[in-house]
Coordinates of C-alpha atoms and ligand atoms in Angstrom, one line a residue:
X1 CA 80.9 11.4 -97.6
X2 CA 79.7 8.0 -97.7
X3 CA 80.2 5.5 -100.7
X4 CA 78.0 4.9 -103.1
X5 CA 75.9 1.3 -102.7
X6 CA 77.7 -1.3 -104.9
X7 CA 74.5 -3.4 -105.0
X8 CA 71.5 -1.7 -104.6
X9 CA 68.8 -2.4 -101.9
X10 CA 66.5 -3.1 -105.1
X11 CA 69.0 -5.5 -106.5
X12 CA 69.3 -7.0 -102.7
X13 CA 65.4 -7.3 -102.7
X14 CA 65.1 -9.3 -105.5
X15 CA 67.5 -12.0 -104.4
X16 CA 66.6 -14.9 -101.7
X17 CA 64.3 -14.9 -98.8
X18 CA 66.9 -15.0 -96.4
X19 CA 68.0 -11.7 -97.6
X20 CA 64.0 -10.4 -97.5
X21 CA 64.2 -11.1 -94.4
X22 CA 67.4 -9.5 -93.1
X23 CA 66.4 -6.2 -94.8
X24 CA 63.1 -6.3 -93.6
X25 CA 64.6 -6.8 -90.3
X26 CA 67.2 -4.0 -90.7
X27 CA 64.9 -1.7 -91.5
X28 CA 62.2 -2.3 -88.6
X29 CA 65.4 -1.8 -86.3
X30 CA 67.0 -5.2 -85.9
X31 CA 64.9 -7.9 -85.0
X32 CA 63.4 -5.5 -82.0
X33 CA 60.2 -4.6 -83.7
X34 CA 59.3 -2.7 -80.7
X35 CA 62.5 -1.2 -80.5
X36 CA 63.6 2.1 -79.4
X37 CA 64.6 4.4 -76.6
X38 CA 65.0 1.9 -73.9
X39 CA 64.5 -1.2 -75.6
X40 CA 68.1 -2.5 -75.2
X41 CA 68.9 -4.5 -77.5
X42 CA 68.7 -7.1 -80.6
X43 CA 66.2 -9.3 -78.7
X44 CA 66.7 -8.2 -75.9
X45 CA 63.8 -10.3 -74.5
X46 CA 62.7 -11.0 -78.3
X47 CA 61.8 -14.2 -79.3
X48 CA 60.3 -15.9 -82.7
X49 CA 57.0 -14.0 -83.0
X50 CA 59.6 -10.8 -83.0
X51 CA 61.4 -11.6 -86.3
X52 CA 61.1 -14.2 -89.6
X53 CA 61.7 -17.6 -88.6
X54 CA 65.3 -18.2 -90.6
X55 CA 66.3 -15.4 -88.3
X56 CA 65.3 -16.4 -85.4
X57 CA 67.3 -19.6 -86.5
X58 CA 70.2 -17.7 -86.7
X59 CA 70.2 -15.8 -83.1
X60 CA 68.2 -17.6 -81.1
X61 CA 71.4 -19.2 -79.8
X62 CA 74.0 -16.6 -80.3
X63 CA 75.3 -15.1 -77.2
X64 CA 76.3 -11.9 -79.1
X65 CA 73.6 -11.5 -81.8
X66 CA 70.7 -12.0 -79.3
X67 CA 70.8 -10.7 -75.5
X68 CA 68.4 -13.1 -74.3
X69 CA 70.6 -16.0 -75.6
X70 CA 73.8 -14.7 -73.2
X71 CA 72.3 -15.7 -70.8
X72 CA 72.3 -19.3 -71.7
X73 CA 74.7 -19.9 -74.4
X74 CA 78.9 -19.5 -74.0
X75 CA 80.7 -18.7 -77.4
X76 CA 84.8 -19.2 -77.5
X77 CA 86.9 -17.8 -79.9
X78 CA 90.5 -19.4 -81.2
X79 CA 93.3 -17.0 -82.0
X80 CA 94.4 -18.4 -85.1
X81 CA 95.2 -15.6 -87.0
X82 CA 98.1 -13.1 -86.0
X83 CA 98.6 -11.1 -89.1
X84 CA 96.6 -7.9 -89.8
X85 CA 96.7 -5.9 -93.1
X86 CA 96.0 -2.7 -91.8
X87 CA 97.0 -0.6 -89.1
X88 CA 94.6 1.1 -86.3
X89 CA 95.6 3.9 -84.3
X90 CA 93.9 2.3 -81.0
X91 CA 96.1 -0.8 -81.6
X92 CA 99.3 -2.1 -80.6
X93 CA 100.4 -5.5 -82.4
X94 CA 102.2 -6.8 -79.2
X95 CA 98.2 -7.4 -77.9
X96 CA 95.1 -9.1 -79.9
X97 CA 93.7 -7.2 -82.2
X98 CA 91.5 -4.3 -80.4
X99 CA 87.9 -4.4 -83.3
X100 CA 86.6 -7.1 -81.0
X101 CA 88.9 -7.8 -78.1
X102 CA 89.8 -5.8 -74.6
X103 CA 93.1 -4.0 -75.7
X104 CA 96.1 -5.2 -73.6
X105 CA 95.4 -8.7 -73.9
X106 CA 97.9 -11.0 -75.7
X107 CA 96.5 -14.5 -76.4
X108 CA 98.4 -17.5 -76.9
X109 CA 98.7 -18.4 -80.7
X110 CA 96.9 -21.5 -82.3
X111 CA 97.6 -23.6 -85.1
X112 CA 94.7 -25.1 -87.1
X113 CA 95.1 -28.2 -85.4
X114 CA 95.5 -26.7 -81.8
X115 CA 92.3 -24.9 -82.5
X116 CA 90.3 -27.5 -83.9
X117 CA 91.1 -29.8 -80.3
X118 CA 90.7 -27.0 -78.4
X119 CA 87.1 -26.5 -80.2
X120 CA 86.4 -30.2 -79.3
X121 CA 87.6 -30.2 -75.7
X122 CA 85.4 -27.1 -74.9
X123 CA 82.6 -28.7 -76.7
X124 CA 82.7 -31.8 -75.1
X125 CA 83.3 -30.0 -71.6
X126 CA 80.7 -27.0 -72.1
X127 CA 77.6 -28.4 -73.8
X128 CA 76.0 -24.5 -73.7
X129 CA 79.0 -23.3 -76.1
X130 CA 77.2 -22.8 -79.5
X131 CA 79.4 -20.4 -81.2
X132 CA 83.0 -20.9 -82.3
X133 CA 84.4 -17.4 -83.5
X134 CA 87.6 -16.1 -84.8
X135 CA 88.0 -12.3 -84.1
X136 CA 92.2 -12.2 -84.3
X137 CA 94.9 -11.8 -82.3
X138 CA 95.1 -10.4 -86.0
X139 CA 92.6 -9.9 -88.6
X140 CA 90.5 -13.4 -89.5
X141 CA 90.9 -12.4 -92.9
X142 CA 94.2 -11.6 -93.5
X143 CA 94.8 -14.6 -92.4
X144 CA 92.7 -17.1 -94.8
X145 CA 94.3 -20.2 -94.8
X146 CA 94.7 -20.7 -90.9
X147 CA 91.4 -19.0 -90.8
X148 CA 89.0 -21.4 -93.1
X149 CA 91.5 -24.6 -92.6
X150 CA 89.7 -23.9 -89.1
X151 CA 86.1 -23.3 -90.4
X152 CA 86.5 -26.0 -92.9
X153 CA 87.7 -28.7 -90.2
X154 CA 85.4 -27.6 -87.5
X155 CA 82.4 -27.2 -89.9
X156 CA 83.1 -31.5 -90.8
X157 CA 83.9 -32.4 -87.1
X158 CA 81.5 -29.9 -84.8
X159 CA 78.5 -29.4 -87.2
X160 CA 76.4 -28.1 -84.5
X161 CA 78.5 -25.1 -83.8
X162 CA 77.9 -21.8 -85.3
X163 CA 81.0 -20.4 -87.2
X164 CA 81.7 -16.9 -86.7
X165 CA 84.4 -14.2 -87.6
X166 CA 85.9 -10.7 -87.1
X167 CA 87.4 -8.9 -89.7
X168 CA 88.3 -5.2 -90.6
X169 CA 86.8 -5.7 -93.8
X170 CA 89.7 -4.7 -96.2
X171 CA 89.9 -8.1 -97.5
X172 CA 86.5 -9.3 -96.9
X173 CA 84.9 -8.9 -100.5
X174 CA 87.5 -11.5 -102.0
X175 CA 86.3 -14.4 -99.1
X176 CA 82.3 -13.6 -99.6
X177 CA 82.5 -17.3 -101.4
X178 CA 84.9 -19.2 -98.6
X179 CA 82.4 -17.5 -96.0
X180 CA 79.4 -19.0 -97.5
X181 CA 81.2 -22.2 -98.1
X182 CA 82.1 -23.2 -94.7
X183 CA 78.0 -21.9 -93.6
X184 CA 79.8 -19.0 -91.9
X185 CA 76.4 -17.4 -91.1
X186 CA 77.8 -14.2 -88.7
X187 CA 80.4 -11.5 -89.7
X188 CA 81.4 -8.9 -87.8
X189 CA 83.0 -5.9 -89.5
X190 CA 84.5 -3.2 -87.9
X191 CA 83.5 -0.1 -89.2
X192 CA 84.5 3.1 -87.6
X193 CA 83.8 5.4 -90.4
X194 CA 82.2 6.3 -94.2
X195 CA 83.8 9.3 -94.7
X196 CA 87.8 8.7 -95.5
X197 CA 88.8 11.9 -94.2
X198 CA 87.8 11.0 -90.5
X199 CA 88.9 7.8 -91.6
X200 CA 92.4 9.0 -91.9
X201 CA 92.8 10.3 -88.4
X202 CA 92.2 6.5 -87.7
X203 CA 94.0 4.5 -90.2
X204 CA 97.6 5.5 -90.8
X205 CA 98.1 3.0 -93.2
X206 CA 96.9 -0.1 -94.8
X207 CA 98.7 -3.5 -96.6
X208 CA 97.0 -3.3 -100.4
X209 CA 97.6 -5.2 -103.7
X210 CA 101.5 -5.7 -102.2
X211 CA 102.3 -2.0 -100.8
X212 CA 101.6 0.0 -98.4
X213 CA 98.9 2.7 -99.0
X214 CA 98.5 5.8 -96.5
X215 CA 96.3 8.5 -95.9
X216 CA 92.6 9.4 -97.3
X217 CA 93.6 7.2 -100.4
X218 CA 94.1 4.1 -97.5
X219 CA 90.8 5.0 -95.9
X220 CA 89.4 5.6 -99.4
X221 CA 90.2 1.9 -100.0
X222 CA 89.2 0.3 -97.0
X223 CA 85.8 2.2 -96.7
X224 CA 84.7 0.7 -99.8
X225 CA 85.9 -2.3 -99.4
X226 CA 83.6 -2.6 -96.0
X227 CA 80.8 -1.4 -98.1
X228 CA 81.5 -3.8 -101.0
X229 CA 81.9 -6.7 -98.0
X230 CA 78.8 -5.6 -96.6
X231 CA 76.5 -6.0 -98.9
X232 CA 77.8 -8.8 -100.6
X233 CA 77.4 -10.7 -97.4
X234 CA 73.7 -9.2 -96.9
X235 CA 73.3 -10.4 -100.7
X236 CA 74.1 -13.8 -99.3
X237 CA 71.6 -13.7 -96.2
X238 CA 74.7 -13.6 -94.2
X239 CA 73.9 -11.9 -90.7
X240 CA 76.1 -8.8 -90.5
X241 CA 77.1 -7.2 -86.9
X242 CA 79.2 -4.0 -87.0
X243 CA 81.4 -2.7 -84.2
X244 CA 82.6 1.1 -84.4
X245 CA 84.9 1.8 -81.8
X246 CA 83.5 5.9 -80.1
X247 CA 86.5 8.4 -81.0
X248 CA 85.9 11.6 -78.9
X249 CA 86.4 14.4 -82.0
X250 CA 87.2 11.9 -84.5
X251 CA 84.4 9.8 -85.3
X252 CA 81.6 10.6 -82.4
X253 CA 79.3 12.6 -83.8
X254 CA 79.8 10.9 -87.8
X255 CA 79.0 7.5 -86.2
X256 CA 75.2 8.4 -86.8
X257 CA 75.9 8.2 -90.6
X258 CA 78.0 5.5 -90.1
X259 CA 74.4 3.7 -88.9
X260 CA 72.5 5.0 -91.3
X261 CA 74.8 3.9 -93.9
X262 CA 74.8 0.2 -92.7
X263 CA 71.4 -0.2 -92.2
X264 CA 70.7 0.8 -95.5
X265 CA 72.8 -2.1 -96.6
X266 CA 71.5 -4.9 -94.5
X267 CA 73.5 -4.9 -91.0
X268 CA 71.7 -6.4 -88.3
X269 CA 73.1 -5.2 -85.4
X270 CA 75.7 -1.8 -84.4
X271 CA 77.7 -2.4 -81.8
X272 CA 79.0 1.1 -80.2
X273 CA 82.2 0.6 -78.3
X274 CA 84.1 3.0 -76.3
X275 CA 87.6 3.4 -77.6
X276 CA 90.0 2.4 -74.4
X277 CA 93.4 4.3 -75.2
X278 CA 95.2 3.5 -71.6
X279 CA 98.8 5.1 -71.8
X280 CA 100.8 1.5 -70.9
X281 CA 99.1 -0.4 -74.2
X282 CA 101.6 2.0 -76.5
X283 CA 98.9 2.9 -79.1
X284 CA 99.3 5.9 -80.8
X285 CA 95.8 7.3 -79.6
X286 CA 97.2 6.0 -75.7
X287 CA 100.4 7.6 -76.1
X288 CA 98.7 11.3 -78.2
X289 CA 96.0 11.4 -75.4
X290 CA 93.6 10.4 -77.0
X291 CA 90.7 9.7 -74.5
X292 CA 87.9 7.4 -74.6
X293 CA 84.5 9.1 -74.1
X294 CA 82.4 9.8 -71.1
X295 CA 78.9 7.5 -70.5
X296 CA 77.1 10.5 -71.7
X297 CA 78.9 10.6 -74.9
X298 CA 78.6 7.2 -75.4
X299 CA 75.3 7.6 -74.4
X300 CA 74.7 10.7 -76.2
X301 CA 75.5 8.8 -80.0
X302 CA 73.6 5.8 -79.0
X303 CA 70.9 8.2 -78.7
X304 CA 71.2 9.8 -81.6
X305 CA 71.3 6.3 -83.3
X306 CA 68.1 5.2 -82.1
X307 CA 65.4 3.8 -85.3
X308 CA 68.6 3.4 -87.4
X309 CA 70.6 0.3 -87.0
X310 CA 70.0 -1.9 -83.8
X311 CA 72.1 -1.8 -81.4
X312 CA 73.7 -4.1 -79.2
X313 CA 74.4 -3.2 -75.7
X314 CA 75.4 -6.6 -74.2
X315 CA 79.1 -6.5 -75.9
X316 CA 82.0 -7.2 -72.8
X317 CA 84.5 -6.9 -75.5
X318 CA 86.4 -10.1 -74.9
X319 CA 89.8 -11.7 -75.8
X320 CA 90.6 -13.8 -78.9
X321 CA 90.7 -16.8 -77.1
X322 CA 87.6 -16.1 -75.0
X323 CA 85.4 -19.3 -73.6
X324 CA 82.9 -19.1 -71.6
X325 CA 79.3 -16.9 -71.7
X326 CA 80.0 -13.6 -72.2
X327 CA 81.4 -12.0 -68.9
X328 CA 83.2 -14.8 -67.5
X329 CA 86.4 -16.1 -68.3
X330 CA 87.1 -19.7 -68.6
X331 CA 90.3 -19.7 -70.7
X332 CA 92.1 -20.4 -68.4
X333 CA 91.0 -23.5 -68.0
X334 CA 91.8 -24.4 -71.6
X335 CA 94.9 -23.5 -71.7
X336 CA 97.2 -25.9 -74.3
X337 CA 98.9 -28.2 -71.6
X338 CA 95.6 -29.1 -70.3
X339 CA 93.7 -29.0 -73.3
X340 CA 96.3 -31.8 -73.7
X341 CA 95.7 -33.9 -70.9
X342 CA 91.8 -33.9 -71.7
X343 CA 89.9 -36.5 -72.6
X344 CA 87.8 -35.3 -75.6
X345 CA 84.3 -36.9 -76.1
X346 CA 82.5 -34.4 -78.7
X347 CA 78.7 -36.1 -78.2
X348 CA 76.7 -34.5 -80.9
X349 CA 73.4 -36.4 -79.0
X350 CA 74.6 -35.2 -75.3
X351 CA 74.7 -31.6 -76.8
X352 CA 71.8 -31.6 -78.6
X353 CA 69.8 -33.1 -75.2
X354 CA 71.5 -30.9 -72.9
X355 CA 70.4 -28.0 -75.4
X356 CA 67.1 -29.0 -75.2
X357 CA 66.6 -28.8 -71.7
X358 CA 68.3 -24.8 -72.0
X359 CA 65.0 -24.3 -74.0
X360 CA 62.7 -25.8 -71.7
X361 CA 64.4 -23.7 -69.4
X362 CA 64.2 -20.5 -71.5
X363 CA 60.8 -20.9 -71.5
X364 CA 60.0 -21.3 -67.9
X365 CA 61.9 -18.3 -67.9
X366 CA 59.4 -16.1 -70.7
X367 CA 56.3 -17.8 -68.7
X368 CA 58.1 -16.9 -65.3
X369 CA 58.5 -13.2 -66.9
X370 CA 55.1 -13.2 -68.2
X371 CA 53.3 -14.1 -64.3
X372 CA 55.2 -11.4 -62.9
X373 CA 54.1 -9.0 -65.6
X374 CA 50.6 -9.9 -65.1
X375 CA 50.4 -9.9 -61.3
X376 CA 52.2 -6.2 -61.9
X377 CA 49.4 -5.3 -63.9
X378 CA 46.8 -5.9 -61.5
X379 CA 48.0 -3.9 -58.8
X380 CA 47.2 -0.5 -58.2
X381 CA 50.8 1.0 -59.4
X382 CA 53.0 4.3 -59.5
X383 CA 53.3 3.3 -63.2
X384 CA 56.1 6.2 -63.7
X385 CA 58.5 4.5 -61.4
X386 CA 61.3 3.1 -63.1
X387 CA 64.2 1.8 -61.0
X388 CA 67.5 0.0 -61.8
X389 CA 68.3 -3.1 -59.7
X390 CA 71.6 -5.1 -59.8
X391 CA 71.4 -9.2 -60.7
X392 CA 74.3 -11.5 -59.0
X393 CA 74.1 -14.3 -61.7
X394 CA 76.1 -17.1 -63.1
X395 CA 73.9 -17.9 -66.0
X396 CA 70.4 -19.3 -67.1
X397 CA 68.8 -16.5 -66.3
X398 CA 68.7 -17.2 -62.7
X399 CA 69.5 -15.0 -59.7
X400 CA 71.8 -17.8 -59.0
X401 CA 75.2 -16.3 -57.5
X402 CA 76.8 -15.1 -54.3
X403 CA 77.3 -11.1 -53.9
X404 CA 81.0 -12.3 -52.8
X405 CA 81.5 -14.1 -55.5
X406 CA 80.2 -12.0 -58.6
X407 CA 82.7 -10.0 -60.5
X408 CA 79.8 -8.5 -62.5
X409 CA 76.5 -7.4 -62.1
X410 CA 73.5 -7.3 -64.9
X411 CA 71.8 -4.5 -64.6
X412 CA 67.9 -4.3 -65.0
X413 CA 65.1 -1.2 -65.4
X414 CA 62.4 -2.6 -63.7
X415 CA 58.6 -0.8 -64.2
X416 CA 55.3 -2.0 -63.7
X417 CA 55.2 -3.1 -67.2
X418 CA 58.4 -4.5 -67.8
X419 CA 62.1 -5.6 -66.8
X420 CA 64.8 -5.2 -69.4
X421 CA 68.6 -5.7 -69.7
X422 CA 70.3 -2.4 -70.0
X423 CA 73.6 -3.4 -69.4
X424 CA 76.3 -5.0 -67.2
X425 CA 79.2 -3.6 -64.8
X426 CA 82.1 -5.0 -64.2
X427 CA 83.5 -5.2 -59.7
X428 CA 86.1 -6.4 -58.3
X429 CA 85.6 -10.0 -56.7
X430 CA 84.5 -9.2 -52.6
X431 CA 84.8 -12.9 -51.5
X432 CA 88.7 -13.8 -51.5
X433 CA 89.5 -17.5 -50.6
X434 CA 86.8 -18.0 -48.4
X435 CA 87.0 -14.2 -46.5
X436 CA 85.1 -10.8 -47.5
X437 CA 87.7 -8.5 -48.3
X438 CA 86.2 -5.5 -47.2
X439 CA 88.7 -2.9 -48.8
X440 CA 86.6 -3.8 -52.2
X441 CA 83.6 -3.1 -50.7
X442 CA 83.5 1.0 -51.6
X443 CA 83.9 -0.1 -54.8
X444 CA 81.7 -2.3 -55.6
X445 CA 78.9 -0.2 -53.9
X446 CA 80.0 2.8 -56.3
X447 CA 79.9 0.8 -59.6
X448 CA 76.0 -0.1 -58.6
X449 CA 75.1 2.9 -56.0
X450 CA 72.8 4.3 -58.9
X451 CA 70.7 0.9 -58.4
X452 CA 67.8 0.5 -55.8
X453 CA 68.4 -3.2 -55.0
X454 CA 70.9 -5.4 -55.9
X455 CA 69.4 -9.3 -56.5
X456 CA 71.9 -11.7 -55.0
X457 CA 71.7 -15.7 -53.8
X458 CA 73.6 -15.2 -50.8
X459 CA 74.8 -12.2 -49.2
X460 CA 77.1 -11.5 -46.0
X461 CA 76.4 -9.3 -43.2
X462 CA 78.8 -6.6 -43.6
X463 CA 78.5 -6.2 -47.1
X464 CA 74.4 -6.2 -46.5
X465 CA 75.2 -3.8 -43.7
X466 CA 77.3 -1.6 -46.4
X467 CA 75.0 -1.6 -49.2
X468 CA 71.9 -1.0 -46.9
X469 CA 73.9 2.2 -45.8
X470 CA 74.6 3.1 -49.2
X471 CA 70.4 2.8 -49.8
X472 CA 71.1 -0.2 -51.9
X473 CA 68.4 -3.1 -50.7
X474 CA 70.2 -6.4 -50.7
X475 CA 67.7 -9.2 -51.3
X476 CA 68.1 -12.6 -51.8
X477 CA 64.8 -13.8 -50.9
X478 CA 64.4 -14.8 -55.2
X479 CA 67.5 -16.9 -54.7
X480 CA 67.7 -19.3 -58.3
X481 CA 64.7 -17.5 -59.4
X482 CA 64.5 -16.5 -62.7
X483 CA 65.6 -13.0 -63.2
X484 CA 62.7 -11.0 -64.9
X485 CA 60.3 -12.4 -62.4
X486 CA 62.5 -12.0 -59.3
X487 CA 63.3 -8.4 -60.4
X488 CA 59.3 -7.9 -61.2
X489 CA 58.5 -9.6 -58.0
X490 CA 60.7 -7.6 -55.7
X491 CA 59.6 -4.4 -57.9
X492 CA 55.6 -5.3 -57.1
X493 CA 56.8 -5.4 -53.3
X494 CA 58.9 -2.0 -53.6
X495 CA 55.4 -0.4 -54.8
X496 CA 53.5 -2.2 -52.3
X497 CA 55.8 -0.4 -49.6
X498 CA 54.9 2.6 -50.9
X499 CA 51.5 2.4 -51.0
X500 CA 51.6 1.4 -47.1
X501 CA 53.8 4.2 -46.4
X502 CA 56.8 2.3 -45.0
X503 CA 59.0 3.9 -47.8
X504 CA 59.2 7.0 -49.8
X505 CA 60.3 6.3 -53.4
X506 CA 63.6 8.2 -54.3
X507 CA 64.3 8.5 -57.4
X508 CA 68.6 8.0 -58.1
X509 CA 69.3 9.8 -61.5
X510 CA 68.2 9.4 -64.9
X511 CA 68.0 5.5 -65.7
X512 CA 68.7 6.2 -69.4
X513 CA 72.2 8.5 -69.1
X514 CA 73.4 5.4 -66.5
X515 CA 72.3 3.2 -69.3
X516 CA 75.4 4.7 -71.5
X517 CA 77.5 4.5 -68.1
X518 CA 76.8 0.7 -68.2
X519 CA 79.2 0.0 -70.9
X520 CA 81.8 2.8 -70.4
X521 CA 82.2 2.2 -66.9
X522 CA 82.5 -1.8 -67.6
X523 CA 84.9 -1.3 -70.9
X524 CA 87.1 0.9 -68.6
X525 CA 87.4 -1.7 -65.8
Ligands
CLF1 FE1 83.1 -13.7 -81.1 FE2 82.3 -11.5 -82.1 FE3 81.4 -13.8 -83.0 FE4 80.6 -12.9 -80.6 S1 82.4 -11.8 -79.6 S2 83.5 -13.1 -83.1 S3 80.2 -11.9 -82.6 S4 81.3 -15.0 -81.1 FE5 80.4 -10.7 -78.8 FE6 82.7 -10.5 -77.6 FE7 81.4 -8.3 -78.0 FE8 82.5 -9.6 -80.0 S5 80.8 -10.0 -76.7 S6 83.5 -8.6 -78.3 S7 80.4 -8.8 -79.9
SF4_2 FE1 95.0 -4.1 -84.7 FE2 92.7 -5.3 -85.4 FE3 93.2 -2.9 -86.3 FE4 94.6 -4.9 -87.2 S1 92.4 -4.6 -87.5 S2 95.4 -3.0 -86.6 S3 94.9 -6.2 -85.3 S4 92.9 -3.4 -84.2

């Protein structure tokens, strides 16, 4: 059962451009207009001639809502808002609040002000970060003074950042207006189902109009409230992103409505992720049994969601006070004593010039990309060999890091006629204080042994030994390369091997179920 539309796409239609154009978008599949069954991602290599201008606006340098932008643009989040208004049965209030953070975590709690400095220090010390969210340790929203006190300072003091937020979408109607006063242009909400009764094997309870509601009436609530929230904020031209959390026998299967049902109300992106329910986090689905589901499940609903809603694939579900581009971690080096001790020069000018040469460098990259893909074409080619190959990379789209020092890899399906981002996995670190630990070595050949090379600046012996064993090719002859034409590169010289017989392609599984494995196997790191 799915709620009726509170505003109808008709009624949408006939309000701005800006919501034209996120329709229009929605309904060709996101901003992919060539997406589908391996085309990863909302711009996953898409660019402005993909989607309307004011969209491209939007993404172009938002690490979540396009993949192309993570790899050049950091986003940080600021846990300003520990209160939640409802309660989730994968989540345990001792941690940050699990819709868009790695269970288990517990951030450190800001005050406006904190937040606000921290904002500037990062600013001022990471000239990429474009995107200030707020996705807990609570709920944004139940939380609205500390929440747009934030968004209200930062929108006067950093105008160049993007302001972005979380919510579970019970409140979110009632803030439509504060979220389009402070030019809060991306909302995430949760949304896990449309039918209350699976929504009440999720949601024990909820916080509404000053008691506590339980049951199908609580999910009743909340599930139009979500819808309400939803396409008010597509009303708006707001860009909408939805995360459903994957709920072996609760919500697998129904998630396919659940994308049908916010597509037809304007979301932009869906973001499947895999419910982690480890025992020692104390959530009631940890401590029932509740498991998280397999990469072919996973796999199997993205599937099944393909031509509905776009999905995202490039999520590393971070922590509420995240910094740093998606997959590293640099909050550490925020932390409040030394945010503190920092001398905090927010220069609008410096950002905006170091920005500008992140372009010219995205650019070089899609002209890079382009060479490769033309120099593919012209060779004679096994054009039905697709292979997966591993990227050591520490940003701007570079092969750019040491196999020793990676603690992910990006994973690419390479063809004659194209290289794409199909996801990431997660390893533990080989290089430790200057020494290979070689114990991590098994490991880190198992979370990539379904790849055919792995694309590295600088490799060891023993771990090129180790990987050549496992029929891994380690190559860092693309060292800083950019990574579509390194991949495309080392794929045209794969082929060319073939063709002079010093090789025998072997295929290594089906690329597309190990493209479901990316994210389960990373989330469950
Ligand atoms: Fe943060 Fe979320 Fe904004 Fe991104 S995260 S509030 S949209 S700026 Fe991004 Fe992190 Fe995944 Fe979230 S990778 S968990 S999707
Ligand atoms: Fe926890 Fe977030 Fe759910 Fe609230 S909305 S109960 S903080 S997971």
């Amino acid at each position: 059962m799915s709620n009726t539309a509170f505003v109808s796409i008709a009624d949408l239609k006939r309000g701005r451009s800006a919501v034209s154009a996120i329709l229009e978008t929605a309904a060709s599949g996101g901003c992919s207009t060539t997406g589908g069954e391996g085309k990863a991602s909302c711009g996953s290599s898409d660019g402005p001639a993909d989607m309307p201008a004011e969209i491209w606006e939007k993404v172009k340098n938002h690490p979540c809502y396009s993949e192309e932008a993570h790899h050049h643009y950091a986003r940080m989040h600021v846990a300003v808002a520990p209160a939640c208004n409802i309660q989730c049965n994968y989540c345990n209030r001792k941690y940050d609040c699990s819709n868009e953070s790695r269970p288990g975590v517990v951030s450190a709690k800001l005050t406006p002000d904190q937040a606000v400095n921290k904002v500037l220090a990062v600013a001022s010390a990471i000239p990429q970060m474009t995107v200030l969210g707020i996705a807990g340790p609570g709920d944004a929203l139940a939380n609205p003074k500390k929440t747009f006190e934030t968004f209200r300072r930062l929108q006067a003091e950093a105008p160049d950042i993007k302001l972005c937020l979380s919510t579970n979408g019970l409140a979110l109607p009632e803030m439509v207006d504060e979220i389009c006063k402070y030019n809060i242009d991306h909302v995430t909400i949760t949304i896990n189902m449309v039918d209350p009764v699976v929504g009440a094997r999720i949601y024990p309870w909820i916080f509404w109009q000053h008691r506590r509601v339980t049951g199908i009436a609580a999910a009743t609530i909340l599930h139009r409230q979500q819808m309400l929230g939803l396409e008010m904020l597509t009303a708006r031209g707001v860009l909408t992103k939805v995360n459903s959390v994957l709920i072996p026998g609760v919500n697998d299967a129904h998630l396919i409505e659940v994308n049908r049902e916010v597509k037809k109300r304007g979301a932009f992106l869906h973001n499947i992720m895999p419910l982690i329910s480890e025992a020692e986090h104390g959530t009631v689905f940890g401590l029932t049994g509740q498991r998280g589901p397999s990469a072919q499940e996973l796999k199997a609903v993205q599937d099944a969601c393909m031509g509905g809603a776009n999905l995202m694939r490039h999520c590393r579900q971070c922590r509420a006070d995240a910094v740093g581009l998606l997959g590293e971690d640099r909050s550490e080096e925020f932390t409040q004593d030394k945010v503190d001790q920092m001398e905090i020069v927010y220069d609008l000018e410096k950002r905006r010039a170091y920005q500008q040469q992140v372009e010219i460098e995205r650019q070089a990259q899609q002209v890079a990309k382009q060479a490769a893909l033309d120099a593919a074409a012209d060779t004679a080619a096994n054009d039905d060999i697709a292979v997966l190959v591993a990227i050591a990379t520490e940003g701007q789209g570079r092969v750019n890091q040491h196999f020793g020092h990676a603690t992910e890899f990006q994973i690419y399906e390479v063809s004659a006629a194209q290289a794409h981002f199909v996801g990431h996995r997660r390893v533990d670190l080989y290089c430790q204080g200057g020494y290979g630990d070689d114990e991590q070595l098994p490991s880190i050949v198992s979370a990539i042994n379904d790849c055919h090379a792995v694309l590295v600046a600088k490799i060891g012996a023993c771990p090129r030994d180790e990987l050549t064993a496992a029929g891994i090719e380690p190559v860092d002859a693309y060292a800083h390369e950019f990574i579509e034409g390194a991949a495309l590169a080392w794929f045209a010289d794969y082929r060319a091997r073939i063709a002079r017989g010093e090789i025998t392609h072997q295929a290594r599984g089906d690329a597309r179920i190990r493209q479901g494995a990316y994210t389960a196997a990373a989330s469950a790191a």
